[in-house]
Amino acid sequence: MHRTATTVTDTLSSHLVPVQSFADGLFGSRFGIRSQKMAAGDRRLHRHDYFEILFFVASGAPQRIYLRDYVGRSGSIFFVSPMTPHQPRFGPDDVCYVIYFDLAFLHLEMAGLKDSAPKTLARLPELAPFFFQQHIDYALTDAQVELLQDLCERMLREQHEPRLCSHAVIRASLTLLLSEISQSYEADRKSTRLNSSHANISYAV
């Protein structure tokens, strides 16, 4: 399904948007997940140097990503590439998982990758949802919401109560989440030409 988005007046250059991070003070490859009923309201327009996923399991406010507005609903999932300006919004009934990670957490051997967008997509197809966020409206079925929520809950448990192989379990769960979306929207992706001017991603590790 292709997205429905309203273009916003692009008066801000992305480099003027402040960098704000939930991972300040962390070293090495980073990963984090949180789940909560978010306080209603609009957050400040910001960007950060890691990948971020917003997954709404209940309700879902419109989101602004790269100075565009996207329709939100229960089952919406949004993929924010590193250094992409965005403004999260949360309604009073929204329940959302927020996941962030470095490329080096997902693929240690890819630390410092500087490939072009098409080459990176060929090597790491599970990152397709980030490349095509501007072109596809990711709205999940009830079965997909249940599957992804189970994966998120498993990642939360492993993060909060780390044990043997917790990082491996989290990495596998995150990869499965990304792969599920990539496969589900494969036909939409093939019908959408990758616009390299909007799909270049700076990978920070």
GROMACS .gro file of C-alpha atoms in nm:
model
  205
    1MET     CA    1   0.000   0.000   0.000
    2HIS     CA    2   0.147   0.336  -0.098
    3ARG     CA    3   0.148   0.605   0.165
    4THR     CA    4  -0.083   0.902   0.190
    5ALA     CA    5   0.125   1.197   0.299
    6THR     CA    6   0.083   1.571   0.308
    7THR     CA    7   0.382   1.774   0.202
    8VAL     CA    8   0.492   2.028   0.461
    9THR     CA    9   0.664   2.352   0.366
   10ASP     CA   10   1.031   2.259   0.363
   11THR     CA   11   1.180   2.572   0.519
   12LEU     CA   12   1.433   2.397   0.742
   13SER     CA   13   1.751   2.242   0.615
   14SER     CA   14   1.801   1.906   0.783
   15HIS     CA   15   2.141   2.007   0.920
   16LEU     CA   16   1.973   2.281   1.126
   17VAL     CA   17   1.750   2.029   1.305
   18PRO     CA   18   1.893   1.952   1.652
   19VAL     CA   19   2.042   1.611   1.726
   20GLN     CA   20   1.870   1.446   2.021
   21SER     CA   21   1.954   1.097   2.143
   22PHE     CA   22   1.806   0.846   2.386
   23ALA     CA   23   2.144   0.670   2.378
   24ASP     CA   24   2.367   0.948   2.515
   25GLY     CA   25   2.644   0.806   2.731
   26LEU     CA   26   2.635   0.460   2.571
   27PHE     CA   27   2.946   0.328   2.400
   28GLY     CA   28   2.991   0.067   2.131
   29SER     CA   29   2.702  -0.066   1.923
   30ARG     CA   30   2.374   0.052   2.069
   31PHE     CA   31   2.029  -0.100   2.107
   32GLY     CA   32   1.729  -0.004   2.314
   33ILE     CA   33   1.357  -0.075   2.331
   34ARG     CA   34   1.084   0.077   2.544
   35SER     CA   35   0.710   0.028   2.561
   36GLN     CA   36   0.465   0.256   2.728
   37LYS     CA   37   0.154   0.457   2.691
   38MET     CA   38   0.303   0.781   2.569
   39ALA     CA   39   0.210   1.118   2.711
   40ALA     CA   40  -0.007   1.294   2.456
   41GLY     CA   41   0.142   1.576   2.254
   42ASP     CA   42   0.398   1.662   1.987
   43ARG     CA   43   0.769   1.616   2.049
   44ARG     CA   44   1.025   1.857   1.913
   45LEU     CA   45   1.151   1.812   1.559
   46HIS     CA   46   1.485   1.634   1.596
   47ARG     CA   47   1.717   1.373   1.448
   48HIS     CA   48   1.966   1.119   1.580
   49ASP     CA   49   2.251   0.903   1.457
   50TYR     CA   50   2.083   0.562   1.486
   51PHE     CA   51   1.792   0.375   1.332
   52GLU     CA   52   1.455   0.411   1.506
   53ILE     CA   53   1.125   0.222   1.479
   54LEU     CA   54   0.789   0.344   1.612
   55PHE     CA   55   0.536   0.060   1.634
   56PHE     CA   56   0.180   0.149   1.740
   57VAL     CA   57  -0.023  -0.140   1.880
   58ALA     CA   58  -0.311   0.079   2.001
   59SER     CA   59  -0.440   0.393   1.832
   60GLY     CA   60  -0.170   0.588   1.645
   61ALA     CA   61  -0.123   0.959   1.586
   62PRO     CA   62   0.000   1.111   1.257
   63GLN     CA   63   0.380   1.122   1.238
   64ARG     CA   64   0.609   1.374   1.074
   65ILE     CA   65   0.916   1.220   0.909
   66TYR     CA   66   1.148   1.414   0.679
   67LEU     CA   67   0.910   1.711   0.696
   68ARG     CA   68   0.611   1.509   0.572
   69ASP     CA   69   0.299   1.404   0.760
   70TYR     CA   70   0.197   1.037   0.764
   71VAL     CA   71  -0.138   0.897   0.867
   72GLY     CA   72  -0.119   0.691   1.188
   73ARG     CA   73  -0.350   0.418   1.316
   74SER     CA   74  -0.344   0.103   1.524
   75GLY     CA   75  -0.094  -0.127   1.353
   76SER     CA   76   0.109   0.155   1.199
   77ILE     CA   77   0.486   0.113   1.205
   78PHE     CA   78   0.734   0.385   1.107
   79PHE     CA   79   1.102   0.352   1.019
   80VAL     CA   80   1.331   0.650   1.078
   81SER     CA   81   1.677   0.641   0.917
   82PRO     CA   82   1.982   0.793   1.089
   83MET     CA   83   1.996   1.174   1.079
   84THR     CA   84   1.646   1.201   0.933
   85PRO     CA   85   1.447   1.492   1.083
   86HIS     CA   86   1.125   1.373   1.244
   87GLN     CA   87   0.867   1.483   1.498
   88PRO     CA   88   0.696   1.204   1.694
   89ARG     CA   89   0.334   1.264   1.795
   90PHE     CA   90   0.131   1.069   2.048
   91GLY     CA   91  -0.241   1.078   2.123
   92PRO     CA   92  -0.394   1.009   2.465
   93ASP     CA   93  -0.480   0.648   2.371
   94ASP     CA   94  -0.159   0.558   2.189
   95VAL     CA   95   0.047   0.259   2.299
   96CYS     CA   96   0.378   0.238   2.119
   97TYR     CA   97   0.703   0.043   2.113
   98VAL     CA   98   1.011   0.254   2.038
   99ILE     CA   99   1.320   0.067   1.918
  100TYR     CA  100   1.659   0.217   1.834
  101PHE     CA  101   1.976   0.048   1.715
  102ASP     CA  102   2.305   0.097   1.534
  103LEU     CA  103   2.387  -0.091   1.219
  104ALA     CA  104   2.685  -0.241   1.407
  105PHE     CA  105   2.444  -0.399   1.656
  106LEU     CA  106   2.258  -0.577   1.379
  107HIS     CA  107   2.567  -0.657   1.170
  108LEU     CA  108   2.898  -0.618   1.350
  109GLU     CA  109   3.088  -0.681   1.028
  110MET     CA  110   2.917  -0.377   0.869
  111ALA     CA  111   3.050  -0.121   1.118
  112GLY     CA  112   3.136   0.202   0.940
  113LEU     CA  113   2.956   0.109   0.618
  114LYS     CA  114   2.951   0.398   0.371
  115ASP     CA  115   2.794   0.232   0.067
  116SER     CA  116   2.537   0.402  -0.153
  117ALA     CA  117   2.172   0.330  -0.078
  118PRO     CA  118   2.111   0.079  -0.363
  119LYS     CA  119   2.429  -0.117  -0.283
  120THR     CA  120   2.347  -0.125   0.089
  121LEU     CA  121   1.993  -0.244   0.017
  122ALA     CA  122   2.132  -0.528  -0.195
  123ARG     CA  123   2.362  -0.636   0.088
  124LEU     CA  124   2.115  -0.582   0.375
  125PRO     CA  125   1.761  -0.631   0.239
  126GLU     CA  126   1.611  -0.630   0.589
  127LEU     CA  127   1.676  -0.254   0.597
  128ALA     CA  128   1.432  -0.201   0.307
  129PRO     CA  129   1.159  -0.053   0.532
  130PHE     CA  130   1.389   0.239   0.616
  131PHE     CA  131   1.474   0.309   0.253
  132PHE     CA  132   1.111   0.306   0.141
  133GLN     CA  133   0.942   0.481   0.435
  134GLN     CA  134   0.867   0.783   0.217
  135HIS     CA  135   0.691   0.569  -0.043
  136ILE     CA  136   0.501   0.302   0.150
  137ASP     CA  137   0.234   0.323   0.420
  138TYR     CA  138   0.327   0.041   0.659
  139ALA     CA  139  -0.005  -0.068   0.812
  140LEU     CA  140  -0.002  -0.416   0.968
  141THR     CA  141  -0.271  -0.681   0.984
  142ASP     CA  142  -0.394  -0.807   1.321
  143ALA     CA  143  -0.183  -1.121   1.280
  144GLN     CA  144   0.128  -0.914   1.205
  145VAL     CA  145   0.063  -0.687   1.502
  146GLU     CA  146   0.045  -0.994   1.726
  147LEU     CA  147   0.366  -1.138   1.581
  148LEU     CA  148   0.562  -0.812   1.609
  149GLN     CA  149   0.429  -0.743   1.958
  150ASP     CA  150   0.553  -1.087   2.068
  151LEU     CA  151   0.895  -1.008   1.923
  152CYS     CA  152   0.904  -0.671   2.098
  153GLU     CA  153   0.807  -0.824   2.431
  154ARG     CA  154   1.083  -1.083   2.396
  155MET     CA  155   1.336  -0.806   2.326
  156LEU     CA  156   1.211  -0.613   2.629
  157ARG     CA  157   1.253  -0.916   2.857
  158GLU     CA  158   1.604  -0.986   2.732
  159GLN     CA  159   1.700  -0.620   2.773
  160HIS     CA  160   1.561  -0.586   3.126
  161GLU     CA  161   1.681  -0.927   3.250
  162PRO     CA  162   1.997  -1.002   3.050
  163ARG     CA  163   2.130  -1.357   3.055
  164LEU     CA  164   2.333  -1.593   2.840
  165CYS     CA  165   2.274  -1.518   2.468
  166SER     CA  166   2.045  -1.219   2.536
  167HIS     CA  167   2.216  -1.009   2.269
  168ALA     CA  168   2.183  -1.293   2.018
  169VAL     CA  169   1.812  -1.333   2.098
  170ILE     CA  170   1.751  -0.958   2.064
  171ARG     CA  171   1.945  -0.944   1.737
  172ALA     CA  172   1.751  -1.239   1.596
  173SER     CA  173   1.416  -1.093   1.706
  174LEU     CA  174   1.498  -0.754   1.553
  175THR     CA  175   1.610  -0.917   1.228
  176LEU     CA  176   1.288  -1.120   1.214
  177LEU     CA  177   1.079  -0.806   1.275
  178LEU     CA  178   1.253  -0.620   0.991
  179SER     CA  179   1.238  -0.922   0.760
  180GLU     CA  180   0.866  -0.972   0.821
  181ILE     CA  181   0.794  -0.616   0.705
  182SER     CA  182   1.038  -0.641   0.413
  183GLN     CA  183   0.871  -0.957   0.282
  184SER     CA  184   0.518  -0.829   0.340
  185TYR     CA  185   0.581  -0.519   0.129
  186GLU     CA  186   0.808  -0.673  -0.132
  187ALA     CA  187   0.559  -0.612  -0.415
  188ASP     CA  188   0.517  -0.246  -0.314
  189ARG     CA  189   0.894  -0.206  -0.297
  190LYS     CA  190   0.944  -0.352  -0.645
  191SER     CA  191   0.688  -0.109  -0.789
  192THR     CA  192   0.863   0.188  -0.628
  193ARG     CA  193   1.182   0.322  -0.779
  194LEU     CA  194   1.447   0.387  -0.516
  195ASN     CA  195   1.509   0.760  -0.511
  196SER     CA  196   1.872   0.785  -0.409
  197SER     CA  197   1.844   1.153  -0.321
  198HIS     CA  198   1.610   1.060  -0.035
  199ALA     CA  199   1.738   0.712   0.043
  200ASN     CA  200   2.102   0.781   0.130
  201ILE     CA  201   2.161   0.683   0.489
  202SER     CA  202   2.455   0.786   0.705
  203TYR     CA  203   2.552   0.497   0.928
  204ALA     CA  204   2.695   0.593   1.265
  205VAL     CA  205   2.835   0.327   1.497
   0.00000   0.00000   0.00000
